[in-house]
Amino acid sequence: MKTIEEINQKIKDGDAVVVTAGEMTRIVQENGAGKAAEEVDVVTTGTFGAMCSSGAFFNFGHSDPPIKMSRTYLNGVEAYSGLAAVDAYLGATQPHRNPDIGLDYGGAHLLEDLVRGNEVELVAESYGTDCYPRTDVHTFISLESLNQAIMVNPRNCYQNYASATNSTEETIYTYLGTLLPQMGNVSYSSAGELSPLLNDPYFKTIGAGTRIFLCGAQGYILGEGTQHSTEGERKNGVPVGSAGTLMLQGDLKKMDADYLRGATMPKYGPTLYVGAGIPIPIINEEIARYTGISDQDISCNIYDYGVPRRSRPVIQESNYQELRTGKIEINGREVQTSPLSSFKKALEIAEELKKWIDKGEFFLTNPIRSIPSEGCTVKPLEIKRPSIMVKDLKIKPIITVRAEEAISGVARKMVDNNINHLPVVDHAGRLMGIVTSWDIAHAVAQGSKKLTEVMTKKVIVAMEEDPVEIIARRIDKHEISGVPIVDRENLVKGMITAEDISRLICSQNNKEGDSQ
């Protein structure tokens, strides 16, 4: 029906009809896709969320005498210097080199500082060469003093994204935020009907060279992003899970800190909140129908992030209309939902892009190359030495105690079997708690009579399907010396201790040493 050239002429003449994706949803619902395609020329989209796969290239300029930077730090955050003498790439998730600061300040915060006009400390080291004799630099720079500061984000604007919950008994900390025990909350990250790639799910108008809104400035799509996938399940034309991605580029010097924010996910690390908006030219009825998608039409899976594996189990399916109400029902129980991304900010981006086009300050571009809409899958990393699973360990015969047993009898079991941990089980062998030799000593000192008074009821456990390295991290994280092994029915199958893991590591290292 229309071409991008015709739409651009209407923009130039001030005659283009531009609406946000939210407005287009209502127009299509009321008038149909055919009528909407006749009336509307451009639909603006927006998203503002945590996009870890982001960063920027810097050129610092040559010092006198010159230096070939081999290690580069900006406000204590290392930037990759294996490029050229005074070029570096700063990744958003790089933490501070000082462990006392660590995850609280990283690459994302540094990028925001620069965009806000703040000076930052530059420290660089070198091994020195004949043409680059200088071996160190310590100075301060600003965004203005850099020759170039080019944002290049390898993976942004996920087409759809996982929603997360946690079935375990402990709070876990993830890139989708803090997840409470026993499915205490659900976290999601999408602008739903405003999201760019959900309004053009088959990349009919979006491609390499497409001009976009990026963090308050004009940017471009370089092509498909890393982990771009097209082969997942779709409903109403849009993927149910993580699918397409974009690689983006923009001039950091022209960006606005309102649309670029550094953040830290608790106990996970730094991330960058990126604001991106893509104009969708309404060239035909098909595109009008895609941009009429509503939150109710966009399905997404809720995954159990309590399972620390690449393929996590799906708890159930939902949609963004339901998630945005702030609550959802899981297994007959009401669970709170919360967005990791900002719908308000996404709408602001779509509105801002609309203003740019209305004022004739932003024109559409024909892609120079299409982004694949089929044939792309994400392969797993093949590990030559597979992980040892808990179920593969040689576990000693399990010794347990019942909650009603006398404390003196429990102490005798520990002494007779030379052990420091005893799982407490019910009549069916299901885990109720755990008691340690320290608990027993404390019970005797305090004159406690019942085991239930001294045992730990909230128990950190190992599942039979867990990799041993995950259990090692769990033991270290909670500063405990062992955990019970349970199956999906919570039946106790054994104990795994820090000593067991140490022996396993030593055995593996010895085998590797013998084979070399």
Short mmCIF file of C-alpha atoms in Angstrom, two decimals:
data_model
loop_
_atom_site.label_atom_id
_atom_site.label_comp_id
_atom_site.label_asym_id
_atom_site.label_seq_id
_atom_site.Cartn_x
_atom_site.Cartn_y
_atom_site.Cartn_z
CA MET A 1 0.00 0.00 0.00
CA LYS A 2 2.80 2.44 0.88
CA THR A 3 6.57 2.70 0.60
CA ILE A 4 9.01 4.11 3.15
CA GLU A 5 9.87 6.83 0.63
CA GLU A 6 6.20 7.87 0.47
CA ILE A 7 5.96 7.89 4.27
CA ASN A 8 9.13 9.99 4.54
CA GLN A 9 7.66 12.52 2.12
CA LYS A 10 4.56 12.75 4.32
CA ILE A 11 6.82 13.30 7.35
CA LYS A 12 8.63 16.06 5.46
CA ASP A 13 5.32 17.68 4.49
CA GLY A 14 3.98 17.35 8.04
CA ASP A 15 1.15 15.06 6.91
CA ALA A 16 2.25 11.73 8.42
CA VAL A 17 -0.07 10.07 10.91
CA VAL A 18 2.08 8.73 13.74
CA VAL A 19 0.74 6.79 16.74
CA THR A 20 2.30 4.78 19.54
CA ALA A 21 1.98 1.00 19.61
CA GLY A 22 -0.51 1.28 22.47
CA GLU A 23 -2.66 3.66 20.45
CA MET A 24 -2.42 1.40 17.40
CA THR A 25 -3.75 -1.54 19.43
CA ARG A 26 -6.93 0.40 20.17
CA ILE A 27 -7.24 1.64 16.55
CA VAL A 28 -7.00 -1.90 15.15
CA GLN A 29 -9.46 -3.22 17.72
CA GLU A 30 -12.00 -0.52 16.85
CA ASN A 31 -11.58 -0.18 13.07
CA GLY A 32 -9.78 -3.33 11.88
CA ALA A 33 -6.31 -3.76 10.39
CA GLY A 34 -7.35 -2.71 6.85
CA LYS A 35 -8.72 0.65 7.90
CA ALA A 36 -5.81 1.21 10.30
CA ALA A 37 -3.33 0.56 7.47
CA GLU A 38 -5.01 3.26 5.38
CA GLU A 39 -5.03 5.86 8.14
CA VAL A 40 -1.75 5.28 10.04
CA ASP A 41 1.73 5.79 8.56
CA VAL A 42 4.09 5.03 11.47
CA VAL A 43 3.76 3.17 14.77
CA THR A 44 6.36 4.00 17.43
CA THR A 45 7.46 1.39 19.97
CA GLY A 46 9.54 1.53 23.12
CA THR A 47 11.25 -0.54 25.76
CA PHE A 48 13.30 0.31 28.85
CA GLY A 49 14.83 -2.58 30.69
CA ALA A 50 17.99 -4.25 31.93
CA MET A 51 20.10 -5.19 28.92
CA CYS A 52 23.30 -6.79 30.22
CA SER A 53 24.84 -7.34 26.78
CA SER A 54 25.68 -3.66 26.30
CA GLY A 55 28.79 -1.50 26.29
CA ALA A 56 30.84 1.08 24.44
CA PHE A 57 34.06 1.51 22.46
CA PHE A 58 36.33 4.38 23.51
CA ASN A 59 39.26 6.09 21.86
CA PHE A 60 41.25 7.99 24.49
CA GLY A 61 43.79 9.69 22.19
CA HIS A 62 47.58 9.31 22.33
CA SER A 63 49.64 10.53 25.27
CA ASP A 64 53.11 12.00 24.92
CA PRO A 65 55.19 9.90 25.02
CA PRO A 66 52.64 7.41 23.66
CA ILE A 67 51.45 4.28 25.43
CA LYS A 68 50.06 0.97 24.19
CA MET A 69 47.44 0.27 26.85
CA SER A 70 47.37 -3.36 27.96
CA ARG A 71 45.27 -2.94 31.11
CA THR A 72 42.79 -0.08 31.34
CA TYR A 73 40.60 0.97 34.28
CA LEU A 74 37.90 3.64 34.37
CA ASN A 75 36.86 4.54 37.91
CA GLY A 76 38.27 1.14 38.90
CA VAL A 77 36.30 -0.81 36.29
CA GLU A 78 38.40 -2.70 33.75
CA ALA A 79 37.82 -2.08 30.04
CA TYR A 80 39.09 -4.57 27.46
CA SER A 81 42.25 -3.23 25.81
CA GLY A 82 43.15 -5.96 23.35
CA LEU A 83 42.17 -3.78 20.38
CA ALA A 84 44.72 -1.09 19.60
CA ALA A 85 47.02 1.25 21.48
CA VAL A 86 44.40 3.58 22.95
CA ASP A 87 41.09 1.88 22.14
CA ALA A 88 39.06 -0.08 24.70
CA TYR A 89 35.64 -1.69 25.06
CA LEU A 90 33.81 -1.31 28.35
CA GLY A 91 31.16 -3.93 29.09
CA ALA A 92 28.14 -2.96 31.18
CA THR A 93 28.39 -5.95 33.53
CA GLN A 94 32.11 -5.60 34.37
CA PRO A 95 32.38 -5.22 38.18
CA HIS A 96 34.74 -2.91 40.06
CA ARG A 97 38.20 -4.36 40.63
CA ASN A 98 38.06 -3.51 44.33
CA PRO A 99 36.21 -6.44 45.95
CA ASP A 100 34.90 -4.12 48.69
CA ILE A 101 33.02 -2.22 45.96
CA GLY A 102 32.62 -5.19 43.65
CA LEU A 103 29.11 -5.50 42.28
CA ASP A 104 27.87 -2.13 43.58
CA TYR A 105 29.65 -0.15 40.84
CA GLY A 106 30.47 -1.50 37.40
CA GLY A 107 30.61 -0.74 33.71
CA ALA A 108 26.95 0.27 33.56
CA HIS A 109 27.39 2.88 36.31
CA LEU A 110 30.52 4.19 34.60
CA LEU A 111 28.62 4.67 31.33
CA GLU A 112 25.90 6.61 33.13
CA ASP A 113 28.52 8.78 34.86
CA LEU A 114 30.04 9.68 31.50
CA VAL A 115 26.69 10.50 29.92
CA ARG A 116 25.86 12.72 32.91
CA GLY A 117 29.02 14.72 32.14
CA ASN A 118 31.04 13.52 35.13
CA GLU A 119 34.81 13.21 35.01
CA VAL A 120 36.13 9.68 35.56
CA GLU A 121 39.55 8.39 36.54
CA LEU A 122 41.61 6.69 33.81
CA VAL A 123 44.41 4.36 34.90
CA ALA A 124 46.31 2.44 32.22
CA GLU A 125 49.25 0.05 32.29
CA SER A 126 51.59 -1.14 29.53
CA TYR A 127 54.58 -3.41 29.04
CA GLY A 128 56.30 -0.71 26.90
CA THR A 129 57.63 -0.97 23.35
CA ASP A 130 60.04 1.04 21.18
CA CYS A 131 57.18 2.96 19.56
CA TYR A 132 55.06 3.06 22.72
CA PRO A 133 57.62 3.58 25.51
CA ARG A 134 55.29 4.85 28.22
CA THR A 135 54.30 2.20 30.79
CA ASP A 136 51.56 3.90 32.82
CA VAL A 137 48.95 6.65 32.71
CA HIS A 138 46.90 8.20 35.51
CA THR A 139 44.56 11.03 34.56
CA PHE A 140 40.91 12.09 34.40
CA ILE A 141 38.69 12.14 31.32
CA SER A 142 35.15 13.10 30.38
CA LEU A 143 32.86 12.13 27.54
CA GLU A 144 33.71 15.43 25.86
CA SER A 145 37.45 14.76 25.96
CA LEU A 146 37.17 11.35 24.28
CA ASN A 147 37.72 11.20 20.53
CA GLN A 148 34.97 8.62 20.12
CA ALA A 149 32.53 6.97 22.50
CA ILE A 150 30.42 4.57 20.46
CA MET A 151 27.79 2.40 22.09
CA VAL A 152 27.72 -1.06 20.53
CA ASN A 153 25.34 -3.46 22.24
CA PRO A 154 25.68 -7.09 21.10
CA ARG A 155 22.23 -8.18 22.35
CA ASN A 156 19.31 -5.87 23.11
CA CYS A 157 15.51 -5.75 22.76
CA TYR A 158 14.71 -9.43 23.32
CA GLN A 159 11.59 -10.28 21.33
CA ASN A 160 10.05 -11.86 24.39
CA TYR A 161 11.61 -12.86 27.68
CA ALA A 162 11.23 -15.37 30.44
CA SER A 163 9.23 -14.70 33.55
CA ALA A 164 10.82 -16.18 36.66
CA THR A 165 9.79 -17.73 39.94
CA ASN A 166 11.59 -19.90 42.50
CA SER A 167 10.32 -23.21 43.89
CA THR A 168 13.16 -23.77 46.38
CA GLU A 169 13.21 -23.09 50.12
CA GLU A 170 15.79 -20.31 49.84
CA THR A 171 15.84 -16.82 48.34
CA ILE A 172 17.87 -16.71 45.12
CA TYR A 173 19.43 -13.73 43.32
CA THR A 174 19.29 -13.62 39.53
CA TYR A 175 19.45 -11.31 36.51
CA LEU A 176 15.66 -11.25 36.83
CA GLY A 177 15.94 -9.86 40.34
CA THR A 178 15.45 -11.38 43.77
CA LEU A 179 13.19 -14.44 43.75
CA LEU A 180 11.54 -15.41 47.02
CA PRO A 181 11.24 -19.01 48.28
CA GLN A 182 8.31 -21.31 47.53
CA MET A 183 7.22 -19.31 44.49
CA GLY A 184 6.77 -16.20 46.63
CA ASN A 185 6.92 -13.86 43.63
CA VAL A 186 7.13 -13.72 39.83
CA SER A 187 9.49 -11.32 38.04
CA TYR A 188 9.11 -10.44 34.35
CA SER A 189 10.80 -8.06 31.91
CA SER A 190 8.94 -6.81 28.85
CA ALA A 191 7.08 -3.74 27.64
CA GLY A 192 4.45 -6.07 26.18
CA GLU A 193 2.39 -4.42 23.44
CA LEU A 194 4.89 -1.51 23.29
CA SER A 195 7.91 -3.80 22.80
CA PRO A 196 9.60 -3.23 19.39
CA LEU A 197 10.08 -6.81 18.18
CA LEU A 198 6.61 -7.90 19.29
CA ASN A 199 5.15 -5.35 16.85
CA ASP A 200 7.08 -6.76 13.90
CA PRO A 201 7.52 -10.41 14.90
CA TYR A 202 8.80 -11.61 11.50
CA PHE A 203 11.15 -8.63 10.88
CA LYS A 204 9.22 -7.42 7.86
CA THR A 205 10.30 -3.79 8.33
CA ILE A 206 13.14 -4.02 10.87
CA GLY A 207 16.63 -4.85 9.58
CA ALA A 208 20.28 -3.85 9.41
CA GLY A 209 20.45 -0.09 8.88
CA THR A 210 17.10 0.72 10.47
CA ARG A 211 17.30 4.08 12.25
CA ILE A 212 16.05 3.93 15.87
CA PHE A 213 15.78 5.80 19.15
CA LEU A 214 18.66 4.68 21.38
CA CYS A 215 19.10 6.16 24.86
CA GLY A 216 17.79 9.58 23.82
CA ALA A 217 19.75 9.80 20.55
CA GLN A 218 19.38 8.47 17.04
CA GLY A 219 21.02 5.09 16.60
CA TYR A 220 21.00 2.19 14.19
CA ILE A 221 20.43 -1.54 14.06
CA LEU A 222 23.63 -3.31 13.01
CA GLY A 223 21.82 -6.62 12.50
CA GLU A 224 20.57 -9.54 14.53
CA GLY A 225 22.02 -9.74 18.01
CA THR A 226 23.79 -12.61 19.70
CA GLN A 227 21.59 -15.56 20.70
CA HIS A 228 19.10 -14.56 17.97
CA SER A 229 16.59 -17.39 17.73
CA THR A 230 13.60 -17.89 15.44
CA GLU A 231 12.49 -21.48 15.96
CA GLY A 232 10.55 -21.30 19.23
CA GLU A 233 6.84 -21.74 19.78
CA ARG A 234 4.62 -18.86 18.66
CA LYS A 235 1.12 -17.76 19.61
CA ASN A 236 -0.72 -14.98 17.75
CA GLY A 237 2.42 -14.67 15.64
CA VAL A 238 4.75 -13.78 18.50
CA PRO A 239 7.23 -16.08 20.28
CA VAL A 240 6.25 -17.41 23.69
CA GLY A 241 9.83 -17.31 24.99
CA SER A 242 13.20 -15.69 24.29
CA ALA A 243 13.61 -15.34 20.53
CA GLY A 244 14.89 -12.56 18.28
CA THR A 245 17.50 -10.02 19.40
CA LEU A 246 19.16 -6.92 17.92
CA MET A 247 22.71 -5.57 17.80
CA LEU A 248 22.55 -1.78 18.24
CA GLN A 249 24.90 1.16 17.73
CA GLY A 250 24.73 4.80 18.78
CA ASP A 251 26.82 7.84 19.71
CA LEU A 252 27.25 7.88 23.49
CA LYS A 253 28.10 11.60 23.34
CA LYS A 254 24.58 12.43 22.18
CA MET A 255 22.72 10.23 24.67
CA ASP A 256 20.55 11.27 27.60
CA ALA A 257 20.90 9.78 31.09
CA ASP A 258 17.10 9.72 31.35
CA TYR A 259 17.22 6.73 29.02
CA LEU A 260 20.48 5.10 30.16
CA ARG A 261 20.84 4.00 33.77
CA GLY A 262 23.39 1.91 35.61
CA ALA A 263 22.00 -0.56 38.12
CA THR A 264 23.01 -3.52 40.26
CA MET A 265 20.97 -6.66 40.64
CA PRO A 266 21.49 -7.68 44.30
CA LYS A 267 24.18 -10.36 44.66
CA TYR A 268 24.24 -10.79 40.86
CA GLY A 269 26.04 -7.78 39.46
CA PRO A 270 25.87 -4.60 37.38
CA THR A 271 23.50 -4.17 34.44
CA LEU A 272 22.56 -1.32 32.12
CA TYR A 273 19.03 -0.09 31.67
CA VAL A 274 18.74 0.81 27.98
CA GLY A 275 15.92 2.78 26.36
CA ALA A 276 15.23 1.78 22.75
CA GLY A 277 12.41 2.69 20.39
CA ILE A 278 11.86 1.50 16.84
CA PRO A 279 9.48 3.08 14.29
CA ILE A 280 7.34 0.58 12.37
CA PRO A 281 6.26 1.86 8.93
CA ILE A 282 2.69 0.73 8.20
CA ILE A 283 3.27 -0.33 4.61
CA ASN A 284 0.36 -2.77 4.41
CA GLU A 285 -2.50 -4.41 6.26
CA GLU A 286 -0.30 -7.27 7.53
CA ILE A 287 2.02 -4.87 9.38
CA ALA A 288 -1.00 -2.99 10.75
CA ARG A 289 -2.34 -6.26 12.14
CA TYR A 290 1.01 -7.10 13.80
CA THR A 291 1.22 -3.66 15.44
CA GLY A 292 -2.30 -4.11 16.78
CA ILE A 293 -1.08 -6.80 19.19
CA SER A 294 -2.31 -6.37 22.78
CA ASP A 295 -0.87 -7.42 26.14
CA GLN A 296 -3.57 -10.09 26.36
CA ASP A 297 -2.42 -11.58 23.05
CA ILE A 298 1.23 -11.90 24.10
CA SER A 299 1.87 -15.18 25.90
CA CYS A 300 4.96 -15.88 27.99
CA ASN A 301 6.19 -18.80 30.05
CA ILE A 302 6.94 -18.64 33.76
CA TYR A 303 10.09 -20.67 34.48
CA ASP A 304 11.40 -22.15 37.71
CA TYR A 305 14.74 -20.40 38.27
CA GLY A 306 15.21 -22.50 41.37
CA VAL A 307 16.50 -25.19 39.00
CA PRO A 308 20.06 -24.04 38.14
CA ARG A 309 20.14 -25.62 34.69
CA ARG A 310 20.15 -24.35 31.12
CA SER A 311 16.70 -25.85 30.49
CA ARG A 312 14.45 -24.81 33.35
CA PRO A 313 11.00 -26.32 33.85
CA VAL A 314 7.97 -24.26 32.84
CA ILE A 315 5.62 -23.66 35.79
CA GLN A 316 2.78 -22.33 33.66
CA GLU A 317 1.93 -19.95 30.81
CA SER A 318 0.67 -16.40 31.33
CA ASN A 319 0.28 -13.16 29.35
CA TYR A 320 1.31 -9.57 29.94
CA GLN A 321 -2.19 -8.34 30.70
CA GLU A 322 -2.34 -10.80 33.60
CA LEU A 323 1.22 -10.14 34.78
CA ARG A 324 0.66 -6.37 34.81
CA THR A 325 -2.22 -6.70 37.29
CA GLY A 326 0.38 -7.36 39.99
CA LYS A 327 -0.77 -10.84 40.89
CA ILE A 328 -1.18 -14.27 39.37
CA GLU A 329 -2.46 -17.62 40.56
CA ILE A 330 0.00 -20.53 40.76
CA ASN A 331 -1.18 -23.89 42.07
CA GLY A 332 -4.29 -22.26 43.52
CA ARG A 333 -2.30 -19.62 45.43
CA GLU A 334 -2.11 -15.89 44.70
CA VAL A 335 1.45 -14.77 43.89
CA GLN A 336 2.69 -11.21 43.49
CA THR A 337 4.17 -10.19 40.10
CA SER A 338 6.56 -7.31 39.47
CA PRO A 339 8.16 -5.89 36.32
CA LEU A 340 11.92 -5.61 35.99
CA SER A 341 11.43 -3.21 33.07
CA SER A 342 9.54 0.10 33.14
CA PHE A 343 6.31 0.26 31.12
CA LYS A 344 6.02 3.97 31.97
CA LYS A 345 9.47 4.66 30.56
CA ALA A 346 8.78 2.51 27.48
CA LEU A 347 5.67 4.60 26.78
CA GLU A 348 7.70 7.78 27.27
CA ILE A 349 10.20 6.54 24.66
CA ALA A 350 7.43 5.72 22.17
CA GLU A 351 5.93 9.19 22.75
CA GLU A 352 9.31 10.91 22.37
CA LEU A 353 10.03 9.08 19.10
CA LYS A 354 6.55 10.08 17.90
CA LYS A 355 7.38 13.76 18.63
CA TRP A 356 10.64 13.51 16.68
CA ILE A 357 8.80 12.20 13.63
CA ASP A 358 5.96 14.71 13.93
CA LYS A 359 8.50 17.55 14.03
CA GLY A 360 10.31 16.24 10.95
CA GLU A 361 13.48 15.53 12.97
CA PHE A 362 13.48 11.77 12.37
CA PHE A 363 13.00 9.91 9.07
CA LEU A 364 12.61 6.22 8.39
CA THR A 365 15.23 4.10 6.63
CA ASN A 366 14.99 1.13 4.33
CA PRO A 367 16.98 -1.78 5.81
CA ILE A 368 20.06 -2.68 3.80
CA ARG A 369 19.70 -6.32 4.92
CA SER A 370 16.86 -8.31 6.39
CA ILE A 371 17.14 -9.88 9.82
CA PRO A 372 16.52 -13.66 9.67
CA SER A 373 13.01 -14.70 10.67
CA GLU A 374 13.67 -18.43 10.37
CA GLY A 375 16.47 -20.98 10.58
CA CYS A 376 18.25 -19.57 13.65
CA THR A 377 18.73 -21.63 16.79
CA VAL A 378 20.90 -21.17 19.89
CA LYS A 379 23.29 -24.07 20.50
CA PRO A 380 24.49 -24.99 24.00
CA LEU A 381 28.15 -24.89 24.94
CA GLU A 382 29.61 -28.38 24.69
CA ILE A 383 31.73 -29.13 27.74
CA LYS A 384 34.32 -31.84 27.15
CA ARG A 385 34.35 -32.78 30.83
CA PRO A 386 30.68 -33.08 31.79
CA SER A 387 29.50 -32.07 35.22
CA ILE A 388 29.25 -34.75 37.89
CA MET A 389 25.71 -34.93 39.18
CA VAL A 390 24.76 -35.51 42.80
CA LYS A 391 23.02 -38.76 41.88
CA ASP A 392 26.33 -40.06 40.42
CA LEU A 393 28.22 -39.73 43.70
CA LYS A 394 29.00 -42.73 45.84
CA ILE A 395 26.92 -41.87 48.89
CA LYS A 396 27.27 -43.75 52.17
CA PRO A 397 24.14 -45.46 53.52
CA ILE A 398 21.90 -42.74 54.86
CA ILE A 399 21.42 -42.44 58.60
CA THR A 400 18.45 -40.40 59.75
CA VAL A 401 16.60 -39.65 62.98
CA ARG A 402 12.94 -39.13 63.77
CA ALA A 403 11.69 -35.92 65.36
CA GLU A 404 10.44 -37.74 68.46
CA GLU A 405 13.82 -39.40 69.26
CA ALA A 406 15.59 -38.45 72.47
CA ILE A 407 18.52 -36.06 72.21
CA SER A 408 20.78 -38.55 74.00
CA GLY A 409 19.97 -41.17 71.37
CA VAL A 410 20.73 -38.75 68.56
CA ALA A 411 24.09 -37.94 70.15
CA ARG A 412 24.87 -41.68 70.39
CA LYS A 413 24.12 -42.12 66.64
CA MET A 414 26.55 -39.33 65.79
CA VAL A 415 29.32 -40.76 67.93
CA ASP A 416 28.82 -44.38 66.78
CA ASN A 417 28.81 -43.40 63.09
CA ASN A 418 31.43 -40.62 63.29
CA ILE A 419 29.17 -38.05 61.61
CA ASN A 420 28.26 -34.43 62.30
CA HIS A 421 24.91 -34.13 60.46
CA LEU A 422 21.68 -36.05 60.74
CA PRO A 423 18.60 -35.37 58.62
CA VAL A 424 15.37 -35.40 60.63
CA VAL A 425 12.55 -37.21 58.82
CA ASP A 426 8.90 -38.08 59.31
CA HIS A 427 7.42 -41.60 59.32
CA ALA A 428 7.58 -41.71 55.47
CA GLY A 429 11.23 -40.63 55.24
CA ARG A 430 10.43 -37.07 54.12
CA LEU A 431 12.79 -34.32 55.27
CA MET A 432 11.60 -32.26 58.25
CA GLY A 433 14.88 -30.65 59.32
CA ILE A 434 18.53 -31.25 60.09
CA VAL A 435 20.52 -31.47 63.31
CA THR A 436 24.29 -31.08 63.77
CA SER A 437 26.70 -32.05 66.50
CA TRP A 438 26.84 -28.36 67.48
CA ASP A 439 23.03 -28.36 67.84
CA ILE A 440 23.25 -31.38 70.16
CA ALA A 441 25.98 -29.78 72.26
CA HIS A 442 23.88 -26.62 72.50
CA ALA A 443 20.82 -28.68 73.49
CA VAL A 444 22.72 -30.38 76.30
CA ALA A 445 24.12 -27.06 77.55
CA GLN A 446 20.65 -25.46 77.53
CA GLY A 447 18.85 -28.48 78.92
CA SER A 448 16.59 -28.90 75.87
CA LYS A 449 14.56 -32.08 75.84
CA LYS A 450 13.00 -32.14 72.35
CA LEU A 451 14.86 -32.50 69.09
CA THR A 452 12.39 -30.17 67.38
CA GLU A 453 13.59 -27.37 69.65
CA VAL A 454 17.16 -27.48 68.34
CA MET A 455 16.95 -28.80 64.79
CA THR A 456 17.07 -26.46 61.77
CA LYS A 457 13.72 -26.60 60.02
CA LYS A 458 14.54 -24.45 56.99
CA VAL A 459 17.03 -26.77 55.32
CA ILE A 460 19.31 -26.08 52.37
CA VAL A 461 19.15 -29.22 50.22
CA ALA A 462 20.69 -30.86 47.17
CA MET A 463 18.52 -32.42 44.49
CA GLU A 464 19.65 -35.64 42.84
CA GLU A 465 19.72 -33.88 39.44
CA ASP A 466 21.93 -31.00 40.65
CA PRO A 467 25.55 -30.67 39.44
CA VAL A 468 28.03 -31.05 42.29
CA GLU A 469 29.58 -27.63 41.58
CA ILE A 470 26.20 -26.02 42.27
CA ILE A 471 26.09 -27.73 45.66
CA ALA A 472 29.63 -26.57 46.42
CA ARG A 473 28.55 -22.98 45.77
CA ARG A 474 25.45 -23.47 47.91
CA ILE A 475 27.53 -24.80 50.83
CA ASP A 476 29.97 -21.89 50.53
CA LYS A 477 27.19 -19.30 50.15
CA HIS A 478 25.38 -20.38 53.32
CA GLU A 479 28.57 -21.19 55.26
CA ILE A 480 27.43 -24.71 56.13
CA SER A 481 29.32 -27.98 56.07
CA GLY A 482 26.82 -30.29 54.40
CA VAL A 483 23.35 -30.67 52.91
CA PRO A 484 20.83 -33.53 52.68
CA ILE A 485 20.12 -35.02 49.26
CA VAL A 486 16.41 -35.28 48.45
CA ASP A 487 14.30 -36.32 45.48
CA ARG A 488 11.27 -34.51 44.04
CA GLU A 489 9.05 -36.02 46.76
CA ASN A 490 11.38 -34.62 49.45
CA LEU A 491 12.48 -38.13 50.44
CA VAL A 492 15.97 -38.16 51.93
CA LYS A 493 18.48 -40.07 49.81
CA GLY A 494 21.76 -39.18 51.49
CA MET A 495 24.10 -36.45 52.71
CA ILE A 496 26.78 -34.55 50.83
CA THR A 497 29.41 -32.67 52.82
CA ALA A 498 32.15 -30.17 52.08
CA GLU A 499 34.62 -33.00 52.76
CA ASP A 500 32.96 -35.18 50.10
CA ILE A 501 33.31 -32.38 47.55
CA SER A 502 36.95 -31.73 48.51
CA ARG A 503 37.80 -35.42 48.04
CA LEU A 504 36.04 -35.41 44.66
CA ILE A 505 38.00 -32.35 43.47
CA CYS A 506 41.29 -33.88 44.63
CA SER A 507 40.46 -37.14 42.86
CA GLN A 508 39.64 -35.30 39.61
CA ASN A 509 42.83 -33.22 39.77
CA ASN A 510 44.92 -36.36 40.32
CA LYS A 511 43.31 -38.07 37.33
CA GLU A 512 43.95 -35.05 35.11
CA GLY A 513 47.56 -34.89 36.32
CA ASP A 514 48.10 -38.58 35.53
CA SER A 515 46.72 -38.14 32.00
CA GLN A 516 49.08 -35.27 31.12
#
